[in-house]
Amino acid sequence: MEFPLSTQNSLSTAEAPHLERQLSNRHIQLIAIGGAIGTGLFMGSGKTISAAGPSVIFVYMIIGFMLFFVMRAMGELLLSNLNYKSFSDFAADLLGPWAGFFTGWTYWFCWVITGIADVIAIAGYSKELWPGLPLWIPGLITIGILLVLNLATVKAFGETEFWFALIKIIAIAALIIVGLFMVFGGFQSDAGPATFSNLWSHGGFFPNEFMGFVAGFQIAVFAFVGIELVGTTAAEAKNPERNLPKAINSIPIRVLLFYVGALIILMSVTPWTQFAAGRSPFIAMFSLAGLGAAATVVNLVVLSSAMSSANSGIYSTSRMVYGLAKEGDAPTVFSRLSARKVPQNALFLSCILLLSGVILMYAGQDIGKAFDMVTTVSAVCFVFVWSIILASYLAFRKRRPHLHDASKFKMPGGVVMVWVVFAFFTFVIWALTTQPDTLIALLVTPIWFVLLGIAWFILRRRPTHLARYAAFQEDLRVEGAEAVAAERGAGHE
């Protein structure tokens, strides 16, 4: 099968040193799980529960349901052409070079911001474990460790993320098991008995009414950032035709177990009215159970969760900058691979920028507010990236219907579900306008897109970019002519 001209041009450097497929099935599966269980669940769920009450269960279910279709659209597109390294590649190929530029750099920015949030979270939890420890020490140690691990090989990243994700899975499973023992064992605390009736006996499922329910989406969306991370592993995954569909299809089960299951247990053991922003409900529940040592262990688990997310951020930003540099959308210095086939210059850039998390903490002195600000900006940018994936799917269905027909991993619901998810994203953006803190972050975010627009206006005049745009236009012309010929042939039949 021949690929479009623009794809051939953008991938013409395949003979040069390139990324290697070293991530096995177990790596891909656990990277996908790690992406689905973010810092937002461990650190942000206290604020989400206090805002939405038990209705937070439906908040997580709805977000997980909608993002499943984004992942299925991404999966179909990645598997339609195995030369795609990530979703910025198919965005450039299907929507135009501008889309690859905006998607790649915005996704890079998303993970830099998320990584900063993770550094803030790591400093916050380290302070609980070691009260006298200066905030900059855990931040520097974390960035240093993750840089060394990522500089080794992509397999070292996969192995690190495998164990990080496994720790998170064990922690949530332990919470659910201990919580069930507390519920069925008649556990009694100062707040009352542990019982499933706590879910509806303190004002019902929607105690703060509709606007409380809406407020839950503001924080919960950030808990899902990284769910698309499996898409950035496409160029380094062994047997992607088998492993990517397996990872994507298991997303609904993960959401039900890790988010919904954990939250039901938390709010059954302790009434939702006892939760507050700024403290992990996971730690609070183990402390309540009288398992002081377990609470300390969970604190370490939450710390490892933040490290896992930062690890994913360092990996994904380096690969995205590498891809952008290969296309001429970033300085060529970032397109160089080390002897271990790792984009080391791009890794150094990501780690240097993560250090700004330490500066942000000292500037604001309020870890909670700093975390809320950066997570809102990150969530808005991730919504943009997810929207570009869906827009690419619409272009794919229109321009290459034969590839869609031949696909063995079609997106369920097709075009109709794309518009349903777009409507949901519009609702999420509106939800961010309903609270002062998230509104400020929402109003600041467009500055990033203005800067990108200026950069693209300058870059697009370069000869290499003009050639890419001409190739894209030729693709459109050829595919349009083929579509007309196919229609005429069908009419003659």
Short mmCIF file of N, CA, C and O in Angstrom, two decimals, residues 75-174:
data_model
loop_
_atom_site.label_atom_id
_atom_site.label_comp_id
_atom_site.label_asym_id
_atom_site.label_seq_id
_atom_site.Cartn_x
_atom_site.Cartn_y
_atom_site.Cartn_z
N GLY A 75 -6.60 5.11 18.09
CA GLY A 75 -6.15 3.76 17.76
C GLY A 75 -6.37 3.42 16.30
O GLY A 75 -5.49 2.87 15.63
N GLU A 76 -7.56 3.76 15.78
CA GLU A 76 -7.85 3.47 14.38
C GLU A 76 -6.90 4.22 13.45
O GLU A 76 -6.41 3.67 12.46
N LEU A 77 -6.62 5.47 13.79
CA LEU A 77 -5.73 6.28 12.95
C LEU A 77 -4.29 5.77 13.01
O LEU A 77 -3.63 5.65 11.96
N LEU A 78 -3.78 5.47 14.19
CA LEU A 78 -2.40 4.99 14.32
C LEU A 78 -2.20 3.67 13.58
O LEU A 78 -1.16 3.44 12.95
N LEU A 79 -3.20 2.80 13.64
CA LEU A 79 -3.07 1.49 13.00
C LEU A 79 -3.36 1.54 11.50
O LEU A 79 -3.07 0.58 10.79
N SER A 80 -3.91 2.67 11.02
CA SER A 80 -4.14 2.79 9.57
C SER A 80 -2.84 3.02 8.81
O SER A 80 -2.77 2.82 7.60
N ASN A 81 -1.80 3.46 9.53
CA ASN A 81 -0.49 3.73 8.92
C ASN A 81 0.56 3.58 10.00
O ASN A 81 0.72 4.48 10.84
N LEU A 82 1.28 2.48 10.02
CA LEU A 82 2.25 2.20 11.09
C LEU A 82 3.49 3.08 11.00
O LEU A 82 4.38 2.99 11.85
N ASN A 83 3.56 3.94 9.98
CA ASN A 83 4.66 4.91 9.92
C ASN A 83 4.39 6.12 10.81
O ASN A 83 5.29 6.92 11.04
N TYR A 84 3.15 6.27 11.27
CA TYR A 84 2.87 7.35 12.22
C TYR A 84 3.59 7.05 13.53
O TYR A 84 3.45 5.97 14.11
N LYS A 85 4.35 8.06 14.02
CA LYS A 85 5.05 7.90 15.30
C LYS A 85 4.17 8.27 16.48
O LYS A 85 4.34 7.75 17.58
N SER A 86 3.24 9.21 16.25
CA SER A 86 2.33 9.64 17.31
C SER A 86 1.17 10.37 16.65
O SER A 86 1.09 10.49 15.43
N PHE A 87 0.27 10.90 17.48
CA PHE A 87 -0.91 11.57 16.93
C PHE A 87 -0.57 12.90 16.26
O PHE A 87 -1.36 13.39 15.44
N SER A 88 0.58 13.52 16.56
CA SER A 88 0.94 14.75 15.85
C SER A 88 1.25 14.43 14.39
O SER A 88 1.05 15.27 13.50
N ASP A 89 1.74 13.21 14.13
CA ASP A 89 2.00 12.79 12.76
C ASP A 89 0.73 12.69 11.94
O ASP A 89 0.64 13.21 10.82
N PHE A 90 -0.29 12.00 12.49
CA PHE A 90 -1.50 11.87 11.68
C PHE A 90 -2.28 13.20 11.63
O PHE A 90 -3.02 13.45 10.67
N ALA A 91 -2.11 14.07 12.62
CA ALA A 91 -2.74 15.40 12.55
C ALA A 91 -2.15 16.20 11.39
O ALA A 91 -2.89 16.82 10.62
N ALA A 92 -0.82 16.15 11.24
CA ALA A 92 -0.16 16.87 10.15
C ALA A 92 -0.55 16.29 8.80
O ALA A 92 -0.77 17.02 7.82
N ASP A 93 -0.66 14.96 8.74
CA ASP A 93 -0.97 14.28 7.48
C ASP A 93 -2.41 14.52 7.05
O ASP A 93 -2.68 14.69 5.86
N LEU A 94 -3.33 14.54 8.01
CA LEU A 94 -4.76 14.59 7.67
C LEU A 94 -5.34 16.00 7.69
O LEU A 94 -6.26 16.30 6.92
N LEU A 95 -4.84 16.86 8.57
CA LEU A 95 -5.39 18.21 8.69
C LEU A 95 -4.49 19.27 8.07
O LEU A 95 -4.94 20.37 7.76
N GLY A 96 -3.21 18.95 7.94
CA GLY A 96 -2.26 19.90 7.38
C GLY A 96 -1.07 20.11 8.30
O GLY A 96 -1.15 19.82 9.50
N PRO A 97 0.05 20.61 7.77
CA PRO A 97 1.25 20.81 8.58
C PRO A 97 1.03 21.66 9.83
O PRO A 97 1.64 21.44 10.86
N TRP A 98 0.12 22.63 9.75
CA TRP A 98 -0.16 23.49 10.91
C TRP A 98 -0.65 22.66 12.09
O TRP A 98 -0.31 22.96 13.26
N ALA A 99 -1.46 21.62 11.81
CA ALA A 99 -2.04 20.81 12.88
C ALA A 99 -0.96 20.01 13.60
O ALA A 99 -1.01 19.85 14.83
N GLY A 100 0.01 19.50 12.84
CA GLY A 100 1.11 18.77 13.47
C GLY A 100 1.92 19.68 14.38
O GLY A 100 2.31 19.29 15.48
N PHE A 101 2.14 20.92 13.91
CA PHE A 101 2.89 21.90 14.69
C PHE A 101 2.15 22.25 15.97
O PHE A 101 2.72 22.19 17.08
N PHE A 102 0.88 22.63 15.86
CA PHE A 102 0.10 23.03 17.03
C PHE A 102 -0.11 21.87 17.99
O PHE A 102 -0.03 22.04 19.22
N THR A 103 -0.38 20.67 17.46
CA THR A 103 -0.63 19.51 18.32
C THR A 103 0.64 19.09 19.05
O THR A 103 0.61 18.84 20.26
N GLY A 104 1.73 19.00 18.30
CA GLY A 104 2.99 18.56 18.90
C GLY A 104 3.46 19.48 20.00
O GLY A 104 3.77 19.04 21.11
N TRP A 105 3.47 20.79 19.72
CA TRP A 105 3.95 21.73 20.72
C TRP A 105 2.98 21.89 21.89
O TRP A 105 3.41 22.07 23.04
N THR A 106 1.68 21.80 21.61
CA THR A 106 0.70 21.90 22.71
C THR A 106 0.78 20.67 23.61
O THR A 106 0.69 20.79 24.84
N TYR A 107 0.97 19.50 23.01
CA TYR A 107 1.11 18.29 23.82
C TYR A 107 2.38 18.35 24.66
O TYR A 107 2.39 17.96 25.83
N TRP A 108 3.44 18.87 24.06
CA TRP A 108 4.68 19.08 24.80
C TRP A 108 4.43 20.02 25.98
O TRP A 108 4.82 19.74 27.11
N PHE A 109 3.74 21.13 25.72
CA PHE A 109 3.42 22.11 26.75
C PHE A 109 2.54 21.48 27.84
O PHE A 109 2.73 21.73 29.03
N CYS A 110 1.55 20.67 27.40
CA CYS A 110 0.67 19.97 28.36
C CYS A 110 1.47 19.19 29.38
O CYS A 110 1.24 19.27 30.59
N TRP A 111 2.45 18.42 28.88
CA TRP A 111 3.20 17.55 29.77
C TRP A 111 4.23 18.30 30.59
O TRP A 111 4.56 17.89 31.71
N VAL A 112 4.74 19.42 30.07
CA VAL A 112 5.63 20.25 30.88
C VAL A 112 4.83 20.82 32.06
O VAL A 112 5.29 20.77 33.21
N ILE A 113 3.62 21.31 31.77
CA ILE A 113 2.76 21.85 32.83
C ILE A 113 2.37 20.76 33.83
O ILE A 113 2.40 20.94 35.05
N THR A 114 2.00 19.57 33.28
CA THR A 114 1.64 18.45 34.15
C THR A 114 2.83 18.02 35.00
O THR A 114 2.68 17.71 36.19
N GLY A 115 4.00 18.00 34.38
CA GLY A 115 5.21 17.64 35.12
C GLY A 115 5.50 18.62 36.24
O GLY A 115 5.91 18.22 37.34
N ILE A 116 5.25 19.91 35.98
CA ILE A 116 5.41 20.92 37.03
C ILE A 116 4.43 20.65 38.17
O ILE A 116 4.78 20.74 39.36
N ALA A 117 3.18 20.29 37.82
CA ALA A 117 2.18 19.94 38.84
C ALA A 117 2.65 18.74 39.65
O ALA A 117 2.46 18.69 40.88
N ASP A 118 3.27 17.78 38.98
CA ASP A 118 3.76 16.59 39.68
C ASP A 118 4.91 16.93 40.62
O ASP A 118 4.99 16.40 41.73
N VAL A 119 5.80 17.83 40.18
CA VAL A 119 6.91 18.26 41.05
C VAL A 119 6.35 18.95 42.29
O VAL A 119 6.82 18.74 43.41
N ILE A 120 5.29 19.77 42.09
CA ILE A 120 4.64 20.43 43.21
C ILE A 120 4.03 19.40 44.16
O ILE A 120 4.16 19.49 45.39
N ALA A 121 3.34 18.39 43.58
CA ALA A 121 2.73 17.33 44.39
C ALA A 121 3.79 16.55 45.16
O ALA A 121 3.60 16.22 46.35
N ILE A 122 4.89 16.23 44.50
CA ILE A 122 5.99 15.48 45.15
C ILE A 122 6.54 16.28 46.34
O ILE A 122 6.76 15.73 47.42
N ALA A 123 6.73 17.57 46.14
CA ALA A 123 7.23 18.42 47.23
C ALA A 123 6.24 18.46 48.39
O ALA A 123 6.62 18.39 49.57
N GLY A 124 4.93 18.53 48.04
CA GLY A 124 3.90 18.58 49.07
C GLY A 124 3.85 17.32 49.91
O GLY A 124 3.80 17.38 51.15
N TYR A 125 3.90 16.16 49.26
CA TYR A 125 3.85 14.89 50.00
C TYR A 125 5.15 14.61 50.74
O TYR A 125 5.15 14.00 51.80
N SER A 126 6.27 15.07 50.17
CA SER A 126 7.55 14.90 50.87
C SER A 126 7.56 15.71 52.16
O SER A 126 8.12 15.28 53.17
N LYS A 127 6.90 16.87 52.12
CA LYS A 127 6.85 17.71 53.31
C LYS A 127 6.05 17.03 54.43
O LYS A 127 6.34 17.22 55.61
N GLU A 128 5.01 16.25 54.04
CA GLU A 128 4.24 15.52 55.05
C GLU A 128 5.07 14.42 55.68
O GLU A 128 4.95 14.13 56.87
N LEU A 129 5.91 13.77 54.87
CA LEU A 129 6.75 12.68 55.39
C LEU A 129 7.96 13.22 56.16
O LEU A 129 8.35 12.67 57.19
N TRP A 130 8.56 14.28 55.63
CA TRP A 130 9.75 14.88 56.26
C TRP A 130 9.50 16.39 56.40
O TRP A 130 9.92 17.18 55.55
N PRO A 131 8.83 16.81 57.49
CA PRO A 131 8.39 18.21 57.64
C PRO A 131 9.50 19.25 57.50
O PRO A 131 9.26 20.35 56.99
N GLY A 132 10.71 18.95 57.94
CA GLY A 132 11.77 19.95 57.89
C GLY A 132 12.52 20.02 56.58
O GLY A 132 13.44 20.83 56.41
N LEU A 133 12.13 19.19 55.60
CA LEU A 133 12.86 19.11 54.34
C LEU A 133 12.54 20.31 53.44
O LEU A 133 11.37 20.59 53.18
N PRO A 134 13.56 21.04 52.96
CA PRO A 134 13.30 22.16 52.02
C PRO A 134 12.61 21.64 50.76
O PRO A 134 12.92 20.55 50.27
N LEU A 135 11.70 22.44 50.19
CA LEU A 135 10.88 22.00 49.06
C LEU A 135 11.71 21.67 47.82
O LEU A 135 11.33 20.81 47.02
N TRP A 136 12.85 22.36 47.63
CA TRP A 136 13.59 22.17 46.38
C TRP A 136 14.31 20.82 46.32
O TRP A 136 14.60 20.31 45.23
N ILE A 137 14.59 20.20 47.48
CA ILE A 137 15.36 18.95 47.50
C ILE A 137 14.61 17.79 46.83
O ILE A 137 15.15 17.15 45.92
N PRO A 138 13.35 17.47 47.23
CA PRO A 138 12.65 16.37 46.56
C PRO A 138 12.42 16.62 45.07
O PRO A 138 12.46 15.69 44.27
N GLY A 139 12.22 17.90 44.70
CA GLY A 139 12.04 18.23 43.29
C GLY A 139 13.27 17.91 42.47
O GLY A 139 13.20 17.26 41.42
N LEU A 140 14.42 18.35 42.94
CA LEU A 140 15.68 18.10 42.23
C LEU A 140 16.01 16.61 42.17
O LEU A 140 16.44 16.10 41.14
N ILE A 141 15.82 15.92 43.30
CA ILE A 141 16.12 14.48 43.34
C ILE A 141 15.26 13.72 42.34
O ILE A 141 15.74 12.86 41.60
N THR A 142 13.97 14.04 42.32
CA THR A 142 13.04 13.37 41.40
C THR A 142 13.44 13.57 39.95
O THR A 142 13.54 12.61 39.17
N ILE A 143 13.70 14.82 39.57
CA ILE A 143 14.06 15.12 38.18
C ILE A 143 15.37 14.42 37.81
O ILE A 143 15.51 13.87 36.71
N GLY A 144 16.34 14.43 38.73
CA GLY A 144 17.62 13.76 38.47
C GLY A 144 17.46 12.26 38.26
O GLY A 144 18.03 11.71 37.31
N ILE A 145 16.69 11.61 39.13
CA ILE A 145 16.48 10.15 39.00
C ILE A 145 15.81 9.81 37.67
O ILE A 145 16.23 8.90 36.95
N LEU A 146 14.74 10.55 37.34
CA LEU A 146 13.99 10.24 36.13
C LEU A 146 14.80 10.54 34.87
O LEU A 146 14.67 9.84 33.86
N LEU A 147 15.65 11.56 34.92
CA LEU A 147 16.51 11.85 33.77
C LEU A 147 17.47 10.70 33.52
O LEU A 147 17.63 10.24 32.37
N VAL A 148 18.09 10.20 34.58
CA VAL A 148 19.04 9.08 34.44
C VAL A 148 18.33 7.85 33.88
O VAL A 148 18.85 7.18 32.97
N LEU A 149 17.13 7.56 34.38
CA LEU A 149 16.39 6.38 33.91
C LEU A 149 16.01 6.52 32.43
O LEU A 149 16.08 5.55 31.67
N ASN A 150 15.59 7.70 32.03
CA ASN A 150 15.16 7.90 30.64
C ASN A 150 16.33 7.97 29.67
O ASN A 150 16.16 7.72 28.48
N LEU A 151 17.52 8.35 30.17
CA LEU A 151 18.69 8.41 29.30
C LEU A 151 19.23 7.02 28.97
O LEU A 151 19.99 6.86 28.01
N ALA A 152 18.85 6.02 29.75
CA ALA A 152 19.36 4.66 29.52
C ALA A 152 18.84 4.12 28.19
O ALA A 152 19.50 4.24 27.15
N THR A 153 17.65 3.57 28.18
CA THR A 153 17.00 3.08 26.96
C THR A 153 15.51 3.24 27.13
O THR A 153 15.02 3.45 28.25
N VAL A 154 14.76 3.14 26.03
CA VAL A 154 13.31 3.23 26.15
C VAL A 154 12.79 2.05 26.96
O VAL A 154 11.77 2.15 27.66
N LYS A 155 13.50 0.92 26.93
CA LYS A 155 13.08 -0.23 27.72
C LYS A 155 13.19 0.08 29.21
O LYS A 155 12.38 -0.37 30.02
N ALA A 156 14.20 0.88 29.59
CA ALA A 156 14.35 1.28 30.99
C ALA A 156 13.17 2.14 31.42
O ALA A 156 12.65 1.99 32.53
N PHE A 157 12.72 3.04 30.52
CA PHE A 157 11.52 3.83 30.82
C PHE A 157 10.32 2.90 31.01
O PHE A 157 9.55 3.05 31.96
N GLY A 158 10.16 1.97 30.06
CA GLY A 158 9.03 1.03 30.14
C GLY A 158 9.04 0.23 31.42
O GLY A 158 8.00 0.00 32.05
N GLU A 159 10.23 -0.22 31.81
CA GLU A 159 10.36 -1.02 33.03
C GLU A 159 10.04 -0.18 34.26
O GLU A 159 9.33 -0.64 35.18
N THR A 160 10.54 1.06 34.30
CA THR A 160 10.26 1.96 35.43
C THR A 160 8.76 2.22 35.54
O THR A 160 8.17 2.13 36.62
N GLU A 161 8.14 2.53 34.41
CA GLU A 161 6.71 2.83 34.41
C GLU A 161 5.88 1.59 34.76
O GLU A 161 4.83 1.69 35.39
N PHE A 162 6.37 0.42 34.36
CA PHE A 162 5.70 -0.84 34.70
C PHE A 162 5.58 -0.98 36.21
O PHE A 162 4.51 -1.26 36.75
N TRP A 163 6.68 -0.76 36.93
CA TRP A 163 6.68 -0.93 38.38
C TRP A 163 5.94 0.20 39.08
O TRP A 163 5.25 -0.02 40.09
N PHE A 164 6.05 1.42 38.56
CA PHE A 164 5.28 2.53 39.13
C PHE A 164 3.78 2.24 39.04
O PHE A 164 3.03 2.44 39.99
N ALA A 165 3.34 1.80 37.85
CA ALA A 165 1.92 1.51 37.64
C ALA A 165 1.47 0.35 38.53
O ALA A 165 0.35 0.37 39.07
N LEU A 166 2.34 -0.64 38.69
CA LEU A 166 2.00 -1.80 39.53
C LEU A 166 1.79 -1.37 40.98
O LEU A 166 0.87 -1.85 41.67
N ILE A 167 2.64 -0.45 41.46
CA ILE A 167 2.49 0.07 42.83
C ILE A 167 1.13 0.76 42.99
O ILE A 167 0.43 0.57 43.98
N LYS A 168 0.73 1.56 41.97
CA LYS A 168 -0.56 2.25 42.04
C LYS A 168 -1.72 1.25 42.06
O LYS A 168 -2.68 1.43 42.82
N ILE A 169 -1.62 0.21 41.24
CA ILE A 169 -2.68 -0.80 41.18
C ILE A 169 -2.82 -1.50 42.52
O ILE A 169 -3.93 -1.69 43.04
N ILE A 170 -1.69 -1.90 43.10
CA ILE A 170 -1.71 -2.59 44.40
C ILE A 170 -2.29 -1.69 45.48
O ILE A 170 -3.08 -2.12 46.33
N ALA A 171 -1.93 -0.39 45.46
CA ALA A 171 -2.42 0.55 46.46
C ALA A 171 -3.94 0.69 46.39
O ALA A 171 -4.64 0.67 47.41
N ILE A 172 -4.48 0.85 45.17
CA ILE A 172 -5.92 1.01 45.02
C ILE A 172 -6.65 -0.28 45.38
O ILE A 172 -7.69 -0.26 46.03
N ALA A 173 -6.08 -1.43 44.97
CA ALA A 173 -6.68 -2.72 45.34
C ALA A 173 -6.70 -2.89 46.86
O ALA A 173 -7.71 -3.34 47.44
N ALA A 174 -5.61 -2.50 47.52
CA ALA A 174 -5.54 -2.59 49.00
C ALA A 174 -6.59 -1.69 49.63
O ALA A 174 -7.25 -2.09 50.61
#
